[in-house]
Amino acid sequence: RCEGRVEVKHEGQWGSVCSYDDSWDVHAASVVCRQLGWGTATRTSTYTPFGAGAGQIWLQPYFCSGTETMLSDCPHLGWGQHFCDHEMDVGVTCSDGVQEWGLHAPPSSSVHASDAGAVELRLVNGSGPCEGRVEVKLRGQWGTVADDTWNTEGAEVVCQQLGCG
């Protein structure tokens, strides 16, 4: 559940991430793992180790420092601009971290490992955008998160995923 082909969501559409010149490394993979709340990168993979994507290729990041908050913060040619085909889609294997679900970062540009059963995330009924009941959207349906072991670490992951600090 903590590995797969890397895809990003931009303008409501999922698309893959590729690497043309072997610039996909542990620095870029660590950004993905951190953004997903899945610990650290234990393996980086290039050239479709988890199968080729289909449709849009959104990002070709290069020379990530590893300190970026989101994969889209790494230098890239622009959304949808690349020198790749789907045979160059990249993947990651993460150490797991504290995350219990395949959540995404901010809705405008989300990331997920495609084999992770991805869902969307939101907070509802709070007094602002960074507080409220946690809900996830899976297969088109919103539902409340219920967890009898919910703790500060889980809450921190949600806050980070939503860009709330």
JSON list of C-alpha atoms in Angstrom, two decimals:
[
{"chain": "A", "resi": 1, "resn": "ARG", "atom": "CA", "xyz": [0.00, 0.00, 0.00]},
{"chain": "A", "resi": 2, "resn": "CYS", "atom": "CA", "xyz": [2.99, 2.32, 0.25]},
{"chain": "A", "resi": 3, "resn": "GLU", "atom": "CA", "xyz": [4.35, 1.85, -3.22]},
{"chain": "A", "resi": 4, "resn": "GLY", "atom": "CA", "xyz": [3.26, 2.36, -6.76]},
{"chain": "A", "resi": 5, "resn": "ARG", "atom": "CA", "xyz": [3.46, 4.45, -9.90]},
{"chain": "A", "resi": 6, "resn": "VAL", "atom": "CA", "xyz": [3.40, 8.16, -9.03]},
{"chain": "A", "resi": 7, "resn": "GLU", "atom": "CA", "xyz": [0.48, 10.18, -10.36]},
{"chain": "A", "resi": 8, "resn": "VAL", "atom": "CA", "xyz": [-0.58, 13.78, -9.72]},
{"chain": "A", "resi": 9, "resn": "LYS", "atom": "CA", "xyz": [-3.98, 15.41, -9.92]},
{"chain": "A", "resi": 10, "resn": "HIS", "atom": "CA", "xyz": [-4.05, 18.77, -11.68]},
{"chain": "A", "resi": 11, "resn": "GLU", "atom": "CA", "xyz": [-7.18, 20.65, -12.73]},
{"chain": "A", "resi": 12, "resn": "GLY", "atom": "CA", "xyz": [-9.29, 17.67, -11.62]},
{"chain": "A", "resi": 13, "resn": "GLN", "atom": "CA", "xyz": [-7.47, 15.13, -13.81]},
{"chain": "A", "resi": 14, "resn": "TRP", "atom": "CA", "xyz": [-4.99, 12.43, -12.79]},
{"chain": "A", "resi": 15, "resn": "GLY", "atom": "CA", "xyz": [-1.83, 12.00, -14.82]},
{"chain": "A", "resi": 16, "resn": "SER", "atom": "CA", "xyz": [1.49, 10.29, -14.44]},
{"chain": "A", "resi": 17, "resn": "VAL", "atom": "CA", "xyz": [4.93, 11.61, -13.53]},
{"chain": "A", "resi": 18, "resn": "CYS", "atom": "CA", "xyz": [7.85, 10.70, -15.75]},
{"chain": "A", "resi": 19, "resn": "SER", "atom": "CA", "xyz": [11.62, 10.98, -15.84]},
{"chain": "A", "resi": 20, "resn": "TYR", "atom": "CA", "xyz": [13.38, 11.40, -19.15]},
{"chain": "A", "resi": 21, "resn": "ASP", "atom": "CA", "xyz": [16.99, 11.53, -18.06]},
{"chain": "A", "resi": 22, "resn": "ASP", "atom": "CA", "xyz": [17.25, 9.48, -14.86]},
{"chain": "A", "resi": 23, "resn": "SER", "atom": "CA", "xyz": [16.68, 12.60, -12.72]},
{"chain": "A", "resi": 24, "resn": "TRP", "atom": "CA", "xyz": [14.13, 10.67, -10.62]},
{"chain": "A", "resi": 25, "resn": "ASP", "atom": "CA", "xyz": [16.09, 9.93, -7.48]},
{"chain": "A", "resi": 26, "resn": "VAL", "atom": "CA", "xyz": [15.74, 9.54, -3.73]},
{"chain": "A", "resi": 27, "resn": "HIS", "atom": "CA", "xyz": [15.29, 13.31, -3.33]},
{"chain": "A", "resi": 28, "resn": "ALA", "atom": "CA", "xyz": [12.21, 13.39, -5.58]},
{"chain": "A", "resi": 29, "resn": "ALA", "atom": "CA", "xyz": [10.86, 10.15, -4.14]},
{"chain": "A", "resi": 30, "resn": "SER", "atom": "CA", "xyz": [11.25, 11.47, -0.60]},
{"chain": "A", "resi": 31, "resn": "VAL", "atom": "CA", "xyz": [9.07, 14.47, -1.49]},
{"chain": "A", "resi": 32, "resn": "VAL", "atom": "CA", "xyz": [6.32, 12.10, -2.65]},
{"chain": "A", "resi": 33, "resn": "CYS", "atom": "CA", "xyz": [6.55, 9.91, 0.46]},
{"chain": "A", "resi": 34, "resn": "ARG", "atom": "CA", "xyz": [6.50, 12.93, 2.77]},
{"chain": "A", "resi": 35, "resn": "GLN", "atom": "CA", "xyz": [3.59, 14.52, 0.88]},
{"chain": "A", "resi": 36, "resn": "LEU", "atom": "CA", "xyz": [1.59, 11.30, 1.26]},
{"chain": "A", "resi": 37, "resn": "GLY", "atom": "CA", "xyz": [2.56, 10.92, 4.91]},
{"chain": "A", "resi": 38, "resn": "TRP", "atom": "CA", "xyz": [4.21, 7.58, 4.17]},
{"chain": "A", "resi": 39, "resn": "GLY", "atom": "CA", "xyz": [7.56, 8.07, 5.89]},
{"chain": "A", "resi": 40, "resn": "THR", "atom": "CA", "xyz": [10.73, 8.09, 3.84]},
{"chain": "A", "resi": 41, "resn": "ALA", "atom": "CA", "xyz": [11.61, 6.76, 0.41]},
{"chain": "A", "resi": 42, "resn": "THR", "atom": "CA", "xyz": [13.14, 3.31, 0.56]},
{"chain": "A", "resi": 43, "resn": "ARG", "atom": "CA", "xyz": [13.31, 2.80, -3.21]},
{"chain": "A", "resi": 44, "resn": "THR", "atom": "CA", "xyz": [12.97, 4.90, -6.32]},
{"chain": "A", "resi": 45, "resn": "SER", "atom": "CA", "xyz": [11.90, 3.36, -9.57]},
{"chain": "A", "resi": 46, "resn": "THR", "atom": "CA", "xyz": [12.02, 4.59, -13.13]},
{"chain": "A", "resi": 47, "resn": "TYR", "atom": "CA", "xyz": [10.77, 3.21, -16.39]},
{"chain": "A", "resi": 48, "resn": "THR", "atom": "CA", "xyz": [7.40, 1.71, -15.41]},
{"chain": "A", "resi": 49, "resn": "PRO", "atom": "CA", "xyz": [8.28, -0.70, -12.59]},
{"chain": "A", "resi": 50, "resn": "PHE", "atom": "CA", "xyz": [4.60, -0.53, -11.56]},
{"chain": "A", "resi": 51, "resn": "GLY", "atom": "CA", "xyz": [3.24, -0.52, -15.09]},
{"chain": "A", "resi": 52, "resn": "ALA", "atom": "CA", "xyz": [2.86, 2.27, -17.59]},
{"chain": "A", "resi": 53, "resn": "GLY", "atom": "CA", "xyz": [0.21, 4.89, -17.01]},
{"chain": "A", "resi": 54, "resn": "ALA", "atom": "CA", "xyz": [-2.31, 5.95, -19.61]},
{"chain": "A", "resi": 55, "resn": "GLY", "atom": "CA", "xyz": [-3.59, 9.33, -20.70]},
{"chain": "A", "resi": 56, "resn": "GLN", "atom": "CA", "xyz": [-2.09, 12.56, -19.46]},
{"chain": "A", "resi": 57, "resn": "ILE", "atom": "CA", "xyz": [1.52, 12.91, -18.31]},
{"chain": "A", "resi": 58, "resn": "TRP", "atom": "CA", "xyz": [1.44, 15.92, -15.98]},
{"chain": "A", "resi": 59, "resn": "LEU", "atom": "CA", "xyz": [4.95, 16.32, -14.57]},
{"chain": "A", "resi": 60, "resn": "GLN", "atom": "CA", "xyz": [8.57, 15.74, -15.44]},
{"chain": "A", "resi": 61, "resn": "PRO", "atom": "CA", "xyz": [10.31, 17.01, -12.30]},
{"chain": "A", "resi": 62, "resn": "TYR", "atom": "CA", "xyz": [14.08, 17.35, -12.25]},
{"chain": "A", "resi": 63, "resn": "PHE", "atom": "CA", "xyz": [16.70, 18.11, -9.62]},
{"chain": "A", "resi": 64, "resn": "CYS", "atom": "CA", "xyz": [14.41, 18.03, -6.58]},
{"chain": "A", "resi": 65, "resn": "SER", "atom": "CA", "xyz": [16.34, 18.99, -3.48]},
{"chain": "A", "resi": 66, "resn": "GLY", "atom": "CA", "xyz": [14.21, 16.69, -1.32]},
{"chain": "A", "resi": 67, "resn": "THR", "atom": "CA", "xyz": [13.09, 19.59, 0.90]},
{"chain": "A", "resi": 68, "resn": "GLU", "atom": "CA", "xyz": [10.09, 20.60, -1.23]},
{"chain": "A", "resi": 69, "resn": "THR", "atom": "CA", "xyz": [6.65, 20.37, 0.40]},
{"chain": "A", "resi": 70, "resn": "MET", "atom": "CA", "xyz": [4.97, 19.01, -2.72]},
{"chain": "A", "resi": 71, "resn": "LEU", "atom": "CA", "xyz": [6.26, 17.28, -5.84]},
{"chain": "A", "resi": 72, "resn": "SER", "atom": "CA", "xyz": [4.94, 20.18, -7.94]},
{"chain": "A", "resi": 73, "resn": "ASP", "atom": "CA", "xyz": [7.35, 22.47, -6.01]},
{"chain": "A", "resi": 74, "resn": "CYS", "atom": "CA", "xyz": [10.30, 20.68, -7.63]},
{"chain": "A", "resi": 75, "resn": "PRO", "atom": "CA", "xyz": [11.63, 22.30, -10.79]},
{"chain": "A", "resi": 76, "resn": "HIS", "atom": "CA", "xyz": [9.65, 21.05, -13.79]},
{"chain": "A", "resi": 77, "resn": "LEU", "atom": "CA", "xyz": [8.94, 22.08, -17.36]},
{"chain": "A", "resi": 78, "resn": "GLY", "atom": "CA", "xyz": [5.34, 23.08, -16.61]},
{"chain": "A", "resi": 79, "resn": "TRP", "atom": "CA", "xyz": [2.10, 21.15, -16.19]},
{"chain": "A", "resi": 80, "resn": "GLY", "atom": "CA", "xyz": [1.74, 18.76, -19.12]},
{"chain": "A", "resi": 81, "resn": "GLN", "atom": "CA", "xyz": [5.16, 19.71, -20.53]},
{"chain": "A", "resi": 82, "resn": "HIS", "atom": "CA", "xyz": [7.61, 16.79, -20.80]},
{"chain": "A", "resi": 83, "resn": "PHE", "atom": "CA", "xyz": [9.98, 14.82, -22.99]},
{"chain": "A", "resi": 84, "resn": "CYS", "atom": "CA", "xyz": [8.65, 11.42, -21.88]},
{"chain": "A", "resi": 85, "resn": "ASP", "atom": "CA", "xyz": [6.24, 8.71, -22.79]},
{"chain": "A", "resi": 86, "resn": "HIS", "atom": "CA", "xyz": [4.49, 6.32, -20.41]},
{"chain": "A", "resi": 87, "resn": "GLU", "atom": "CA", "xyz": [7.39, 3.89, -20.61]},
{"chain": "A", "resi": 88, "resn": "MET", "atom": "CA", "xyz": [9.26, 6.44, -18.47]},
{"chain": "A", "resi": 89, "resn": "ASP", "atom": "CA", "xyz": [6.64, 6.73, -15.69]},
{"chain": "A", "resi": 90, "resn": "VAL", "atom": "CA", "xyz": [8.20, 6.67, -12.23]},
{"chain": "A", "resi": 91, "resn": "GLY", "atom": "CA", "xyz": [7.38, 4.90, -8.97]},
{"chain": "A", "resi": 92, "resn": "VAL", "atom": "CA", "xyz": [8.26, 4.95, -5.30]},
{"chain": "A", "resi": 93, "resn": "THR", "atom": "CA", "xyz": [8.39, 2.63, -2.34]},
{"chain": "A", "resi": 94, "resn": "CYS", "atom": "CA", "xyz": [7.92, 4.39, 0.99]},
{"chain": "A", "resi": 95, "resn": "SER", "atom": "CA", "xyz": [8.66, 3.21, 4.52]},
{"chain": "A", "resi": 96, "resn": "ASP", "atom": "CA", "xyz": [4.98, 3.59, 5.59]},
{"chain": "A", "resi": 97, "resn": "GLY", "atom": "CA", "xyz": [5.00, 6.44, 8.12]},
{"chain": "A", "resi": 98, "resn": "VAL", "atom": "CA", "xyz": [1.84, 6.94, 10.17]},
{"chain": "A", "resi": 99, "resn": "GLN", "atom": "CA", "xyz": [-0.73, 7.15, 7.39]},
{"chain": "A", "resi": 100, "resn": "GLU", "atom": "CA", "xyz": [-3.63, 4.74, 7.41]},
{"chain": "A", "resi": 101, "resn": "TRP", "atom": "CA", "xyz": [-5.27, 5.74, 4.14]},
{"chain": "A", "resi": 102, "resn": "GLY", "atom": "CA", "xyz": [-4.11, 6.84, 0.68]},
{"chain": "A", "resi": 103, "resn": "LEU", "atom": "CA", "xyz": [-4.85, 10.55, 1.09]},
{"chain": "A", "resi": 104, "resn": "HIS", "atom": "CA", "xyz": [-3.83, 13.38, -1.20]},
{"chain": "A", "resi": 105, "resn": "ALA", "atom": "CA", "xyz": [-2.34, 16.78, -0.57]},
{"chain": "A", "resi": 106, "resn": "PRO", "atom": "CA", "xyz": [-4.16, 20.00, -1.54]},
{"chain": "A", "resi": 107, "resn": "PRO", "atom": "CA", "xyz": [-6.89, 19.36, -4.16]},
{"chain": "A", "resi": 108, "resn": "SER", "atom": "CA", "xyz": [-5.38, 21.67, -6.79]},
{"chain": "A", "resi": 109, "resn": "SER", "atom": "CA", "xyz": [-2.34, 19.45, -7.21]},
{"chain": "A", "resi": 110, "resn": "SER", "atom": "CA", "xyz": [-2.50, 16.12, -5.43]},
{"chain": "A", "resi": 111, "resn": "VAL", "atom": "CA", "xyz": [-0.14, 13.19, -5.55]},
{"chain": "A", "resi": 112, "resn": "HIS", "atom": "CA", "xyz": [-0.66, 9.49, -4.99]},
{"chain": "A", "resi": 113, "resn": "ALA", "atom": "CA", "xyz": [0.96, 6.17, -5.55]},
{"chain": "A", "resi": 114, "resn": "SER", "atom": "CA", "xyz": [-1.49, 4.72, -8.06]},
{"chain": "A", "resi": 115, "resn": "ASP", "atom": "CA", "xyz": [-1.78, 1.31, -6.43]},
{"chain": "A", "resi": 116, "resn": "ALA", "atom": "CA", "xyz": [-2.69, 2.79, -3.05]},
{"chain": "A", "resi": 117, "resn": "GLY", "atom": "CA", "xyz": [-6.48, 3.07, -3.41]},
{"chain": "A", "resi": 118, "resn": "ALA", "atom": "CA", "xyz": [-6.46, 6.86, -3.46]},
{"chain": "A", "resi": 119, "resn": "VAL", "atom": "CA", "xyz": [-9.11, 9.06, -1.88]},
{"chain": "A", "resi": 120, "resn": "GLU", "atom": "CA", "xyz": [-9.70, 12.80, -1.48]},
{"chain": "A", "resi": 121, "resn": "LEU", "atom": "CA", "xyz": [-9.71, 14.60, 1.86]},
{"chain": "A", "resi": 122, "resn": "ARG", "atom": "CA", "xyz": [-11.63, 17.53, 3.36]},
{"chain": "A", "resi": 123, "resn": "LEU", "atom": "CA", "xyz": [-12.59, 19.09, 6.71]},
{"chain": "A", "resi": 124, "resn": "VAL", "atom": "CA", "xyz": [-16.27, 19.97, 7.29]},
{"chain": "A", "resi": 125, "resn": "ASN", "atom": "CA", "xyz": [-18.35, 21.88, 9.86]},
{"chain": "A", "resi": 126, "resn": "GLY", "atom": "CA", "xyz": [-15.36, 23.79, 11.25]},
{"chain": "A", "resi": 127, "resn": "SER", "atom": "CA", "xyz": [-15.08, 27.53, 11.74]},
{"chain": "A", "resi": 128, "resn": "GLY", "atom": "CA", "xyz": [-12.41, 27.75, 9.02]},
{"chain": "A", "resi": 129, "resn": "PRO", "atom": "CA", "xyz": [-10.68, 25.75, 6.27]},
{"chain": "A", "resi": 130, "resn": "CYS", "atom": "CA", "xyz": [-8.20, 24.14, 8.68]},
{"chain": "A", "resi": 131, "resn": "GLU", "atom": "CA", "xyz": [-10.57, 22.68, 11.27]},
{"chain": "A", "resi": 132, "resn": "GLY", "atom": "CA", "xyz": [-13.51, 20.34, 11.27]},
{"chain": "A", "resi": 133, "resn": "ARG", "atom": "CA", "xyz": [-14.55, 16.73, 10.96]},
{"chain": "A", "resi": 134, "resn": "VAL", "atom": "CA", "xyz": [-12.29, 14.69, 8.67]},
{"chain": "A", "resi": 135, "resn": "GLU", "atom": "CA", "xyz": [-14.00, 13.24, 5.61]},
{"chain": "A", "resi": 136, "resn": "VAL", "atom": "CA", "xyz": [-12.61, 11.26, 2.70]},
{"chain": "A", "resi": 137, "resn": "LYS", "atom": "CA", "xyz": [-13.99, 10.65, -0.78]},
{"chain": "A", "resi": 138, "resn": "LEU", "atom": "CA", "xyz": [-13.56, 7.17, -2.15]},
{"chain": "A", "resi": 139, "resn": "ARG", "atom": "CA", "xyz": [-15.09, 5.99, -5.41]},
{"chain": "A", "resi": 140, "resn": "GLY", "atom": "CA", "xyz": [-17.15, 9.18, -5.66]},
{"chain": "A", "resi": 141, "resn": "GLN", "atom": "CA", "xyz": [-18.66, 9.09, -2.16]},
{"chain": "A", "resi": 142, "resn": "TRP", "atom": "CA", "xyz": [-17.77, 11.22, 0.89]},
{"chain": "A", "resi": 143, "resn": "GLY", "atom": "CA", "xyz": [-17.61, 9.58, 4.32]},
{"chain": "A", "resi": 144, "resn": "THR", "atom": "CA", "xyz": [-16.45, 10.39, 7.84]},
{"chain": "A", "resi": 145, "resn": "VAL", "atom": "CA", "xyz": [-13.15, 8.99, 9.09]},
{"chain": "A", "resi": 146, "resn": "ALA", "atom": "CA", "xyz": [-13.62, 6.89, 12.22]},
{"chain": "A", "resi": 147, "resn": "ASP", "atom": "CA", "xyz": [-10.56, 5.53, 14.00]},
{"chain": "A", "resi": 148, "resn": "ASP", "atom": "CA", "xyz": [-10.42, 4.34, 17.62]},
{"chain": "A", "resi": 149, "resn": "THR", "atom": "CA", "xyz": [-6.65, 4.87, 17.64]},
{"chain": "A", "resi": 150, "resn": "TRP", "atom": "CA", "xyz": [-6.78, 8.44, 16.19]},
{"chain": "A", "resi": 151, "resn": "ASN", "atom": "CA", "xyz": [-4.04, 10.58, 17.69]},
{"chain": "A", "resi": 152, "resn": "THR", "atom": "CA", "xyz": [-2.02, 13.74, 17.15]},
{"chain": "A", "resi": 153, "resn": "GLU", "atom": "CA", "xyz": [0.18, 12.03, 14.55]},
{"chain": "A", "resi": 154, "resn": "GLY", "atom": "CA", "xyz": [-2.86, 11.26, 12.38]},
{"chain": "A", "resi": 155, "resn": "ALA", "atom": "CA", "xyz": [-4.16, 14.80, 12.81]},
{"chain": "A", "resi": 156, "resn": "GLU", "atom": "CA", "xyz": [-0.76, 16.20, 11.81]},
{"chain": "A", "resi": 157, "resn": "VAL", "atom": "CA", "xyz": [-0.84, 14.14, 8.62]},
{"chain": "A", "resi": 158, "resn": "VAL", "atom": "CA", "xyz": [-4.29, 15.53, 7.75]},
{"chain": "A", "resi": 159, "resn": "CYS", "atom": "CA", "xyz": [-3.15, 19.10, 8.44]},
{"chain": "A", "resi": 160, "resn": "GLN", "atom": "CA", "xyz": [-0.05, 18.63, 6.31]},
{"chain": "A", "resi": 161, "resn": "GLN", "atom": "CA", "xyz": [-2.06, 17.04, 3.47]},
{"chain": "A", "resi": 162, "resn": "LEU", "atom": "CA", "xyz": [-4.41, 20.02, 3.42]},
{"chain": "A", "resi": 163, "resn": "GLY", "atom": "CA", "xyz": [-1.61, 22.58, 3.61]},
{"chain": "A", "resi": 164, "resn": "CYS", "atom": "CA", "xyz": [-2.74, 23.77, 7.05]},
{"chain": "A", "resi": 165, "resn": "GLY", "atom": "CA", "xyz": [0.60, 23.39, 8.77]}
]
